[in-house]
Coordinates of C-alpha atoms and ligand atoms in Angstrom, one line a residue:
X298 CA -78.4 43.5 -19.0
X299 CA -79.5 40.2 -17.1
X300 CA -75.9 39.1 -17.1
X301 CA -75.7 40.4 -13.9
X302 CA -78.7 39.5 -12.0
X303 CA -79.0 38.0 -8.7
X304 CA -79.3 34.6 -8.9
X305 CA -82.7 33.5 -9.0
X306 CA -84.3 31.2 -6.4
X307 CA -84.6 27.9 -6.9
X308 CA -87.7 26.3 -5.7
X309 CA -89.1 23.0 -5.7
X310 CA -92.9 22.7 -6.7
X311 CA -94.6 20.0 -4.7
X312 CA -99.0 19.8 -4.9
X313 CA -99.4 23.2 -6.5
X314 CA -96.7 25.3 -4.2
X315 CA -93.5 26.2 -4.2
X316 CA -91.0 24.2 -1.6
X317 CA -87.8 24.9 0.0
X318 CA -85.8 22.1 -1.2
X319 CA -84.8 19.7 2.1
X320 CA -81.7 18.5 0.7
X321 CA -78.2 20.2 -0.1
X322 CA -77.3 23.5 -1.1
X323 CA -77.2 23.7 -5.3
X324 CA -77.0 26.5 -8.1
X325 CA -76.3 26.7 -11.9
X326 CA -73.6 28.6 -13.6
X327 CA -73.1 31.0 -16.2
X328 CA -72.2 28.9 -19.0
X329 CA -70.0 31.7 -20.5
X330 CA -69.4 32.8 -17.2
X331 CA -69.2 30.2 -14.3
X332 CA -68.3 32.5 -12.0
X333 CA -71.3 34.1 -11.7
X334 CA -74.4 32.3 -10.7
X335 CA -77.7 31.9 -12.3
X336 CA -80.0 30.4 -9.7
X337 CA -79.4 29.1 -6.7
X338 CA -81.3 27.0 -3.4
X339 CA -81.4 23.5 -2.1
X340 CA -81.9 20.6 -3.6
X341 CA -85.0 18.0 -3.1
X342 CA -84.3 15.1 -1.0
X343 CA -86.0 11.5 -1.3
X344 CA -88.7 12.3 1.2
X345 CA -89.7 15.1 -1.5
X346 CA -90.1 12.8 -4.1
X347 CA -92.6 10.6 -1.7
X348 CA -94.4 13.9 -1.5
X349 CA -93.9 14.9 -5.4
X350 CA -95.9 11.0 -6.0
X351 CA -98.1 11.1 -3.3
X352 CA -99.3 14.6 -5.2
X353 CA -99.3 13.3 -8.5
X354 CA -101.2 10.3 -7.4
X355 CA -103.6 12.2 -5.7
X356 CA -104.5 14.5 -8.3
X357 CA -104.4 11.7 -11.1
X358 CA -107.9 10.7 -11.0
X359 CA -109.5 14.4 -11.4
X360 CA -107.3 15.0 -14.0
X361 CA -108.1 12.0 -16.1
X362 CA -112.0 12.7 -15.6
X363 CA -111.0 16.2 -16.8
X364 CA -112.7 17.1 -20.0
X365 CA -109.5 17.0 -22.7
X366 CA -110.7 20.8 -23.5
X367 CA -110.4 21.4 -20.2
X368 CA -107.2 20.1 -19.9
X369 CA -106.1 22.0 -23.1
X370 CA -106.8 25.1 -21.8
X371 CA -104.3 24.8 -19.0
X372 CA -101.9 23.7 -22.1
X373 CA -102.9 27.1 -24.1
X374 CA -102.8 29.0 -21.1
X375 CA -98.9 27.9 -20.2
X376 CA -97.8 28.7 -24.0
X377 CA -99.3 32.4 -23.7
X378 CA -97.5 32.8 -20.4
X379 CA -94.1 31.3 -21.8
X380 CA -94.6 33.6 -25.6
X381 CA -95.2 36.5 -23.9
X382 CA -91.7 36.0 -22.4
X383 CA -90.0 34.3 -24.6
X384 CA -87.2 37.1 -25.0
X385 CA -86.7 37.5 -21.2
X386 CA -86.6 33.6 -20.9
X387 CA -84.5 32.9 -24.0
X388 CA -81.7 35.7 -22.5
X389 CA -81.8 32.7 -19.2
X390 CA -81.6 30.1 -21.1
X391 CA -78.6 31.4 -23.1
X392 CA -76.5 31.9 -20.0
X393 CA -77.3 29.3 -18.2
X394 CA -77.1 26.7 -20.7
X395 CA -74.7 28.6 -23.1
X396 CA -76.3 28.6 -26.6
X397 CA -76.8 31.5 -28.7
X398 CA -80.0 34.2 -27.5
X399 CA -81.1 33.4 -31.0
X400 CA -81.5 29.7 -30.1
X401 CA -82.5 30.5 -26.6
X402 CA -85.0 32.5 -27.4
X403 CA -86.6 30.2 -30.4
X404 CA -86.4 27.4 -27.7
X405 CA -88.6 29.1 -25.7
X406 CA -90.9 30.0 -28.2
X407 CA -90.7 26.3 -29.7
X408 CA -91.7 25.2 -26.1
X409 CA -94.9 27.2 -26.2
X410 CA -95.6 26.0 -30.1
X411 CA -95.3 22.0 -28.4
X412 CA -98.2 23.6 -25.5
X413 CA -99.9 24.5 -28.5
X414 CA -99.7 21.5 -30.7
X415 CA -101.0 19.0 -27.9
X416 CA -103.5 21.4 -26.9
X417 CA -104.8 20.6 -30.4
X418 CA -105.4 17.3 -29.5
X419 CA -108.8 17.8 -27.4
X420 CA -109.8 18.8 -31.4
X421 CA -108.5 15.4 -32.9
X422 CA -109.4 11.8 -33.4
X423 CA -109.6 10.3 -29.7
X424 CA -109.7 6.6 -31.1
X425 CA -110.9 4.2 -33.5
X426 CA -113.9 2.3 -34.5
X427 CA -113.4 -1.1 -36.1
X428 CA -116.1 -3.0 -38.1
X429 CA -117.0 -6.4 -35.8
X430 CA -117.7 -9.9 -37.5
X431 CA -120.4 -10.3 -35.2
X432 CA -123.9 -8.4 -36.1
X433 CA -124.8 -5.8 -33.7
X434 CA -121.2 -4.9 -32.3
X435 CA -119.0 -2.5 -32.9
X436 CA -115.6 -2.5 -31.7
X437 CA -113.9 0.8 -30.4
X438 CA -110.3 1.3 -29.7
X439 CA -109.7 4.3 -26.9
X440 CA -106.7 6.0 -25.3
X441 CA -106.8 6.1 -21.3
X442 CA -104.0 7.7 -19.1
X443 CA -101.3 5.7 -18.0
X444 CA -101.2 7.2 -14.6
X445 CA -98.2 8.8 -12.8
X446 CA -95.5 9.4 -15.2
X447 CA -91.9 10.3 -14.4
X448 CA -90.3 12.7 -16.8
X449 CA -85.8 13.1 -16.9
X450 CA -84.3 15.5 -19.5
X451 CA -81.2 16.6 -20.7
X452 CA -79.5 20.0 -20.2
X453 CA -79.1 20.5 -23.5
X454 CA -82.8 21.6 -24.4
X455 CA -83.6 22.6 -20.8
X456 CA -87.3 24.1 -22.1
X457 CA -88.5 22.4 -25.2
X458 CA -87.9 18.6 -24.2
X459 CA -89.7 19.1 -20.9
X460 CA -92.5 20.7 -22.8
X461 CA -92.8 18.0 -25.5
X462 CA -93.0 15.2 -22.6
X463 CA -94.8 17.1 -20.3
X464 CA -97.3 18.1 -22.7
X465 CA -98.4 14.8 -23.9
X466 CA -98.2 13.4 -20.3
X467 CA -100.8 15.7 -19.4
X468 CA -103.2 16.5 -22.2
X469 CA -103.6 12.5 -22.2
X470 CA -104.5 12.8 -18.7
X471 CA -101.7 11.6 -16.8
X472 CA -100.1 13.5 -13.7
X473 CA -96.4 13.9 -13.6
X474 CA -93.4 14.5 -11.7
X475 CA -90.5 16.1 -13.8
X476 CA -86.8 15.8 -12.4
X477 CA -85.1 18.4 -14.6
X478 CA -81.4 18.3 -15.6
X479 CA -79.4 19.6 -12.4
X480 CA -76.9 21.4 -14.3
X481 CA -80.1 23.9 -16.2
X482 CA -82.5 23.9 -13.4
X483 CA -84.3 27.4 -14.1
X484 CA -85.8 26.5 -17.2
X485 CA -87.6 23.8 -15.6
X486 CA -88.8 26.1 -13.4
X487 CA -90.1 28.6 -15.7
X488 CA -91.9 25.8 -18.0
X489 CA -93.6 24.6 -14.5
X490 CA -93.9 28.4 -13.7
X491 CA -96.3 28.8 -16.7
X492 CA -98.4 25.6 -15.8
X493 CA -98.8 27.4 -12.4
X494 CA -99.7 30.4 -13.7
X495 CA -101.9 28.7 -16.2
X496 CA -103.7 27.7 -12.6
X497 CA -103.0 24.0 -13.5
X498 CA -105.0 22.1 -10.9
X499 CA -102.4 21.2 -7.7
X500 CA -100.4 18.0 -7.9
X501 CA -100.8 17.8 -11.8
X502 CA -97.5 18.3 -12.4
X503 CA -94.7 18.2 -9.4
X504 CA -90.7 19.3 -10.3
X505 CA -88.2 18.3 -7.9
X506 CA -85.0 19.8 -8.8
X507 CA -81.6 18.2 -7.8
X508 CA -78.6 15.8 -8.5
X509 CA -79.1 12.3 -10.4
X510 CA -80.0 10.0 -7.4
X511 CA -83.2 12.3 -7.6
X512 CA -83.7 10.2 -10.8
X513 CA -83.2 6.8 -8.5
X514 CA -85.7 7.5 -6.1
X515 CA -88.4 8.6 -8.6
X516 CA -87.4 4.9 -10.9
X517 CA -88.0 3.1 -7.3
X518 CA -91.2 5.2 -6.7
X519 CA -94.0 2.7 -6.2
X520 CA -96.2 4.9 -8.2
X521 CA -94.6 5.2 -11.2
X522 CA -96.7 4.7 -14.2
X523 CA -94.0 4.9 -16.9
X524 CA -91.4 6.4 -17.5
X525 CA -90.1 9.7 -20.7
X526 CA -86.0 10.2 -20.8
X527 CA -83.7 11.8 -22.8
X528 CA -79.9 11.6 -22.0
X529 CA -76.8 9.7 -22.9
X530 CA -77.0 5.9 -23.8
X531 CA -75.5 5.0 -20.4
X532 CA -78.3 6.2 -18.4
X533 CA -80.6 5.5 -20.7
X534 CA -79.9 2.0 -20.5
X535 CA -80.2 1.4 -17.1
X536 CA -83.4 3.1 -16.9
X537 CA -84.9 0.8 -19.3
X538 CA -83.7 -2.1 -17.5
X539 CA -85.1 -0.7 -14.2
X540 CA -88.4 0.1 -16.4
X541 CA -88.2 -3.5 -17.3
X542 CA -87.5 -5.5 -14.5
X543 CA -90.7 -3.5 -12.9
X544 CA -93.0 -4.2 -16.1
X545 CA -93.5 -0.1 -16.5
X546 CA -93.4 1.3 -20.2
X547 CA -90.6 3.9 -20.9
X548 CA -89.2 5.7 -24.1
X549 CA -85.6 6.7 -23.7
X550 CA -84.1 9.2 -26.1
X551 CA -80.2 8.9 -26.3
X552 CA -77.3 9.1 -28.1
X553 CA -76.9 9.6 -31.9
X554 CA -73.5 9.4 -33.7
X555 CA -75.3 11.3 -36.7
X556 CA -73.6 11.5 -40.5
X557 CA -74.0 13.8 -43.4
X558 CA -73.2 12.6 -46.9
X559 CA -72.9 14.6 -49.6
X560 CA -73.1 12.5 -52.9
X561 CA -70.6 14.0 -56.3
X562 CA -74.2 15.5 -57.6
X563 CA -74.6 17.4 -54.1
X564 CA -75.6 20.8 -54.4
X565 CA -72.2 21.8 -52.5
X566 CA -73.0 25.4 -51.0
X567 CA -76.1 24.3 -49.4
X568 CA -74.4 21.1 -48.1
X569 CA -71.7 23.5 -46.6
X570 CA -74.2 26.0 -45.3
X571 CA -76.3 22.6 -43.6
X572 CA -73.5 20.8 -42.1
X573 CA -71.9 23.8 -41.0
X574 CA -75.7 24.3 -39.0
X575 CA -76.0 20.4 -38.2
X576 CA -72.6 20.1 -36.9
X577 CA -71.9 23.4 -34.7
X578 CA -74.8 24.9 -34.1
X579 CA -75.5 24.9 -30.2
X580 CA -71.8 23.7 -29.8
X581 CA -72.6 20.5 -31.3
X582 CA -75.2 19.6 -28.1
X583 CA -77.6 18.2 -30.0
X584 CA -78.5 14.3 -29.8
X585 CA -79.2 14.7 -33.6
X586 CA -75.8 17.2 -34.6
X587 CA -74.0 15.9 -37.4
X588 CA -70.8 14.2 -36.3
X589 CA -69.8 12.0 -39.0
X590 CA -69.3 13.3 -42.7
X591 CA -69.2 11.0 -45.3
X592 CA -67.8 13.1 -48.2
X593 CA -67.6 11.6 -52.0
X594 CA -63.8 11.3 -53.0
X595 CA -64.6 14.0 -56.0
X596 CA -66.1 16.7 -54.2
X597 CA -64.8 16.2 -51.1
X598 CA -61.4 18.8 -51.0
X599 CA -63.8 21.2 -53.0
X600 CA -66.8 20.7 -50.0
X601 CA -64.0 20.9 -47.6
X602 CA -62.3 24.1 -48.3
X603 CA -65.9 25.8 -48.9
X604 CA -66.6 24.6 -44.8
X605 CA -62.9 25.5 -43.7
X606 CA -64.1 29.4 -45.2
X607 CA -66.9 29.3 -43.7
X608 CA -65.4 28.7 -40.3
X609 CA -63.2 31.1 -40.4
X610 CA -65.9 33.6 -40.1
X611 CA -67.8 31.7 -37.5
X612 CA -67.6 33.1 -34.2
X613 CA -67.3 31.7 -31.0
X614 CA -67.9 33.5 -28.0
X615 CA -70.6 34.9 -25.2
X616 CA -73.8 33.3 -26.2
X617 CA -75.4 36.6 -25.7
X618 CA -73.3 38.8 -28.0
X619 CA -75.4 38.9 -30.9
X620 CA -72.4 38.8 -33.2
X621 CA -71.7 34.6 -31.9
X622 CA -72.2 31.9 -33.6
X623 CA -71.6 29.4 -30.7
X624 CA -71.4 29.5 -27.4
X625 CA -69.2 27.4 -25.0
X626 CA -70.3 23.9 -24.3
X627 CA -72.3 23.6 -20.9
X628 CA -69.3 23.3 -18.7
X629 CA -65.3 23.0 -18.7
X630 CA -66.1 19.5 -17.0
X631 CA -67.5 18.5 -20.7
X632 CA -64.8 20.4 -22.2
X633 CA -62.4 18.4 -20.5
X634 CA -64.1 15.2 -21.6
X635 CA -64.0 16.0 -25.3
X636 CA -60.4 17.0 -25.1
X637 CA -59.5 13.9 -24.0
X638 CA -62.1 11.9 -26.8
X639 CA -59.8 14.6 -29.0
X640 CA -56.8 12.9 -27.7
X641 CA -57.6 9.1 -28.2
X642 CA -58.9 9.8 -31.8
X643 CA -55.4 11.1 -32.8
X644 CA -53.8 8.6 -31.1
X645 CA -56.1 5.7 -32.9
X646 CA -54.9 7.8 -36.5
X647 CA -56.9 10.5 -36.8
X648 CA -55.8 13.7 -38.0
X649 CA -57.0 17.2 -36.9
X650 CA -57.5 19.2 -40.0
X651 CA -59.3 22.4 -39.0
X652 CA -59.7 23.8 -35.4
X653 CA -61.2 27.0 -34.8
X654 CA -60.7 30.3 -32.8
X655 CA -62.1 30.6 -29.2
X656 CA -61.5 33.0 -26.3
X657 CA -59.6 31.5 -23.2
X658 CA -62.4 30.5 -20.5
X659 CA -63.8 27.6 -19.2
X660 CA -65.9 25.5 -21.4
X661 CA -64.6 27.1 -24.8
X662 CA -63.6 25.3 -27.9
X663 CA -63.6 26.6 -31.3
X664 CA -65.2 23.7 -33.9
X665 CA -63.0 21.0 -34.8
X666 CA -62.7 18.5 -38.0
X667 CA -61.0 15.5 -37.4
X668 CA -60.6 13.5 -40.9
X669 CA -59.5 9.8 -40.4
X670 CA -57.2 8.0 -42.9
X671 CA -58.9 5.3 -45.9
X672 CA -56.3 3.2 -44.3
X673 CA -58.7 2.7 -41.3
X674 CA -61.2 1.3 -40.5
X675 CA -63.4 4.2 -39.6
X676 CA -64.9 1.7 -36.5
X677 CA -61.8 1.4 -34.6
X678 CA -61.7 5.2 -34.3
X679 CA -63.9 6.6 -31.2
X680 CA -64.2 10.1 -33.3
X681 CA -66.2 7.6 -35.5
X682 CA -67.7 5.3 -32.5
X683 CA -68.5 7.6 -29.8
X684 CA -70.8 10.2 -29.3
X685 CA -68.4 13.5 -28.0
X686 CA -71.3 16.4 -27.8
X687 CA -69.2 18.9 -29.1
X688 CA -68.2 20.9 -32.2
X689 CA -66.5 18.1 -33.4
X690 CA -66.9 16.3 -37.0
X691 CA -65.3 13.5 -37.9
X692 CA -64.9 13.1 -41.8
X693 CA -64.2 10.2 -43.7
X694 CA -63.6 10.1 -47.9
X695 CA -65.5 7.8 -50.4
X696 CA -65.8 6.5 -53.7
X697 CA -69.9 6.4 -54.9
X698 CA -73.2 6.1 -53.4
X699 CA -72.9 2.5 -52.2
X700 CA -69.5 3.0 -50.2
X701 CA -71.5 6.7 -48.8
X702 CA -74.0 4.4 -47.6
X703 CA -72.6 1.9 -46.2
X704 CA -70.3 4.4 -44.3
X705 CA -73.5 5.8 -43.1
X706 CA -74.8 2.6 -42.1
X707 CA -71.5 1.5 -40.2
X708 CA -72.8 2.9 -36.1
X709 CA -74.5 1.7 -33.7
X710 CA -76.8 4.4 -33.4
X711 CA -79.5 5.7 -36.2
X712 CA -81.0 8.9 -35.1
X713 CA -80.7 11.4 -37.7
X714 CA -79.0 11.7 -41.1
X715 CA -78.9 14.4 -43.7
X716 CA -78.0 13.2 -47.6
X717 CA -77.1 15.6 -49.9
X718 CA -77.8 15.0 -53.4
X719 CA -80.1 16.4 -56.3
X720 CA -81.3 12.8 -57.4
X721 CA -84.6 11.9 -56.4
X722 CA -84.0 8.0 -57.1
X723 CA -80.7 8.6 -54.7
X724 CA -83.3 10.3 -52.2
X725 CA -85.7 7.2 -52.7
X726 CA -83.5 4.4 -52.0
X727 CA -81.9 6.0 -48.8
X728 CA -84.8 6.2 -47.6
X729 CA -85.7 2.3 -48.1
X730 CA -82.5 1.5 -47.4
X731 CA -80.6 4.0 -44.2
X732 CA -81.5 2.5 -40.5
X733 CA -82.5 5.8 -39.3
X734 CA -84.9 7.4 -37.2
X735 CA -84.8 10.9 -39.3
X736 CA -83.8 11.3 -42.3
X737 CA -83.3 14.8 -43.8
X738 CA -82.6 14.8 -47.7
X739 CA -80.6 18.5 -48.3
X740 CA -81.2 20.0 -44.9
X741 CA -79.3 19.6 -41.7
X742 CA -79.6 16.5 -39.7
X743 CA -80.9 18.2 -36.2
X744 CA -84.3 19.8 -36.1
X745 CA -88.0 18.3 -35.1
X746 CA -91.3 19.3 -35.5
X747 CA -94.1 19.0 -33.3
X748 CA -96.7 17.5 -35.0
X749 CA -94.1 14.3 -36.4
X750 CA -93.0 11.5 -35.1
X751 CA -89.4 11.7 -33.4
X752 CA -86.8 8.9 -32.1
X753 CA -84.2 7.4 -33.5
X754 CA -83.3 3.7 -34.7
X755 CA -80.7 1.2 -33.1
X756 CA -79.2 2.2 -30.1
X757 CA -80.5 5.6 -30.4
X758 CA -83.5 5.1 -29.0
X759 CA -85.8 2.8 -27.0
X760 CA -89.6 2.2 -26.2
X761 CA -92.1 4.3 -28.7
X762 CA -91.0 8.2 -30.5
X763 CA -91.8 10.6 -29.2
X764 CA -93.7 14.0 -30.6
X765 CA -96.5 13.6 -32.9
X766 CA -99.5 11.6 -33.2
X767 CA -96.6 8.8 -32.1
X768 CA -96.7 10.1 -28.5
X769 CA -100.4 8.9 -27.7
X770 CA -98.6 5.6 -28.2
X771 CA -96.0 5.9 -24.9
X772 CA -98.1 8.4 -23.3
X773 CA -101.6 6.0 -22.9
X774 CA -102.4 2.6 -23.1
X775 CA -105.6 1.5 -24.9
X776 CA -109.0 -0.2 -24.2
X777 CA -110.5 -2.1 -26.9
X778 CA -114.2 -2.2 -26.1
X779 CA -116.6 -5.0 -27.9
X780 CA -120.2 -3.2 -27.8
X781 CA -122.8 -4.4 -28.4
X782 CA -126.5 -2.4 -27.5
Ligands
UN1_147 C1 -83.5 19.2 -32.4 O1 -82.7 18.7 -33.2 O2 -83.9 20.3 -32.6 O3 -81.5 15.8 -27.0 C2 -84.0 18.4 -31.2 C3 -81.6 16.1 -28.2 C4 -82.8 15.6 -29.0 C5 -83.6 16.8 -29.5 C6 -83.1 17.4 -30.7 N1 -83.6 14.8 -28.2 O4 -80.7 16.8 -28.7

């Protein structure tokens, strides 16, 4: 079994080869397992980024001359490379990261789908022709590259989110350098592994792998174009402001603080069975994992006692046991982190009504329901406020459709929400009325698609969504052309 491996090396991929990193020694970890090491070399160093831009910079003008076809094959080519491994890649992914093989190995497989979907777009609409006042003119709207473009991800989807930025970046003709998550650096290497297999043209795409101030140097980088994150709403933030303050676009992805709410006409088991998905699945690392439940007051001991049942069967364990539900979180650091959200919630009068079984280890935590009091005010609570990553959800009781809503409404953040309910008018108005991003009426608030648009409302997200035709908005800025023969 892999579990076992030697680590893999870790290598840094600067103008089409494969570098020695110049700056300190680094590795990722077992999640399951810390003491044993995934994949392991040095990190880049500044001077690397130079080079990582000065490749991407180079290579930018052949690329965007590059026949979209073209440039889709290289796409097409990558998403072979990563389907045909998905299983072997998935098993990574699992250990390093800690999610299930089932979810690893759909990750990997979801990655290739993204390659596929943008490759798609050399077959779509390129722009749009607008009717002129003027006789003999037409007026035509195209799409042209923005240039360099960096690209920051999260560990949490350590393959798909690099593929659904890096793949727009690209088919839309812009080069890129990608600074990967430090704590799930081997996936990014196996995406960029399939591009180079792929034989993507040198200095298209650059990865340099290594700690955060990576993510400094490339925001300073004289080059940059624009700029693709997804991470917590603290860095997020002071990207954008960086982003601004140079006049550069950027779309940051962050946190969500996402509720359920399952209306007194909800179909109940297939609430149970969705929240149970939303809320734990991938240990609750998901920017859009349910983490608020909004319950109505007459179903809610009934909803409750179904989800209680169903978590005692849920297993937590080694991602890679095919019997496990859910894995640890990434690391005991986070662990640690949630405890201690844990901690300030009961102390601001929350109670802890369920917690699950887990084995000892680092990084382990069995999912947790915390339910506050209708004494409260759910707001001063941070199992209400703050976003904890984590198998955690945080429920609150109430009376009707308009106090559900307004529960729903009361966060800063408006990724994702899933309503449960069988009434289509119900259905209607939250979607007139919620401040989401996503909304999901009867399924589980996490999941996207390719091909539609993704990014959340509020403080959840910033600059223009992601996936979809919305990414030709972030990844390419337009020429409107007044022609006239
Ligand atoms: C999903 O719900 O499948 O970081 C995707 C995140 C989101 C992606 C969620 N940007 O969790």
């Amino acid at each position: 079994m892999k579990q076992h491996c030697n680590p893999v090396a870790l290598r840094q991929y600067l103008a089409g080869q494969w570098e020695t990193g110049n700056g300190a020694p680094i590795a990722s970890f077992a999640a399951a397992h810390p003491g044993q090491t995934v994949a392991n070399g040095t990190a880049a160093d500044a001077g690397q980024v130079d080079q990582a831009f000065a490749a991407a910079a180079a290579a930018r003008g052949d690329w965007a001359r590059t026949p979209m076809a073209t440039r889709a094959g290289y796409l097409k080519r990558a998403a072979s490379w990563l389907h045909e491994r998905s299983g072997d890649i998935g098993a990574e992914l699992s250990r390093e990261e800690g999610k299930t093989l089932a979810e690893g190995i759909g990750e990997v497989s979801r990655a290739a789908q993204i390659l596929d979907y943008y490759a798609g777009e050399s077959e779509r609409q390129a722009g749009t022709v607008f009717h002129s006042p003027r006789p003999g003119e037409q007026i035509l709207v195209s799409h042209k590259p923005l240039g360099v473009l960096g690209i920051i991800t999260p560990f949490n989807f350590p393959i798909a989110i690099p593929a659904w930025k890096i793949a727009p970046a690209l088919i839309y003709g812009n080069t890129v350098v990608f600074k990967p998550a430090s704590l799930v650096p081997l996936l990014a290497q196996r995406l960029v592994e399939a591009f180079d297999a792929a034989e993507l043209p040198a200095g298209v795409l650059n990865l340099v792998i290594g700690p955060g101030r990576l993510g400094d140097a490339l925001m300073r980088h004289p080059q940059l174009a624009g700029v693709s994150f997804t991470g917590s709403t603290a860095v997020g933030r002071s990207l954008c402001a960086t982003a601004a303050n140079r006049g550069i676009p950027v779309q940051a992805e962050m946190g969500g603080k996402n509720a359920a709410v399952v209306l007194a006409d909800a179909d109940l088991e297939l609430a149970v069975e969705q929240v149970l998905n939303g809320a734990f699945r991938s240990t609750g690392q998901k920017c859009t994992a349910t983490s608020r439940l909004i319950l109505d007051q007459s179903i809610a001991e009934d909803f409750l006692a179904r989800l209680r049942d169903r978590l005692d069967r849920w297993v937590t364990g080694d991602p890679l046991d095919p019997r496990v539900h859910m894995g640890p979180l990434v690391d005991e650091k986070s662990r640690i982190l949630v405890d201690k959200g844990i901690q300030a919630a009961l102390a601001a009068g929350a109670t802890e009504t369920y917690r699950g079984k887990a084995p000892e280890g680092p990084g382990y935590m069995g999912p947790v329901i915390l339910e506050l009091p209708a004494s409260h005010k759910p707001e001063d609570n941070p199992a209400w406020r703050e976003e904890f990553f984590a198998p955690v959800l945080t429920v609150v009781r109430v009376a009707g459709t308009d106090a559900a809503f307004a529960s729903a409404e009361d966060s800063e953040f408006g990724l994702s929400l899933a309503l449960f309910t069988r009434d289509l008018a119900t259905a209607i108005r939250a979607q007139e009325q919620l401040d989401v991003g996503i909304l999901h009426v009867n399924s589980e608030s996490a999941g996207a698609d390719p091909h539609v648009p993704f990014g959340g409302a509020k403080a959840s997200g910033y600059g223009p969504n992601e996936q979809g035709a919305a990414a030709r908005e972030f990844y390419t800025h337009t020429t409107t052309t007044y022609l006239r023969g």
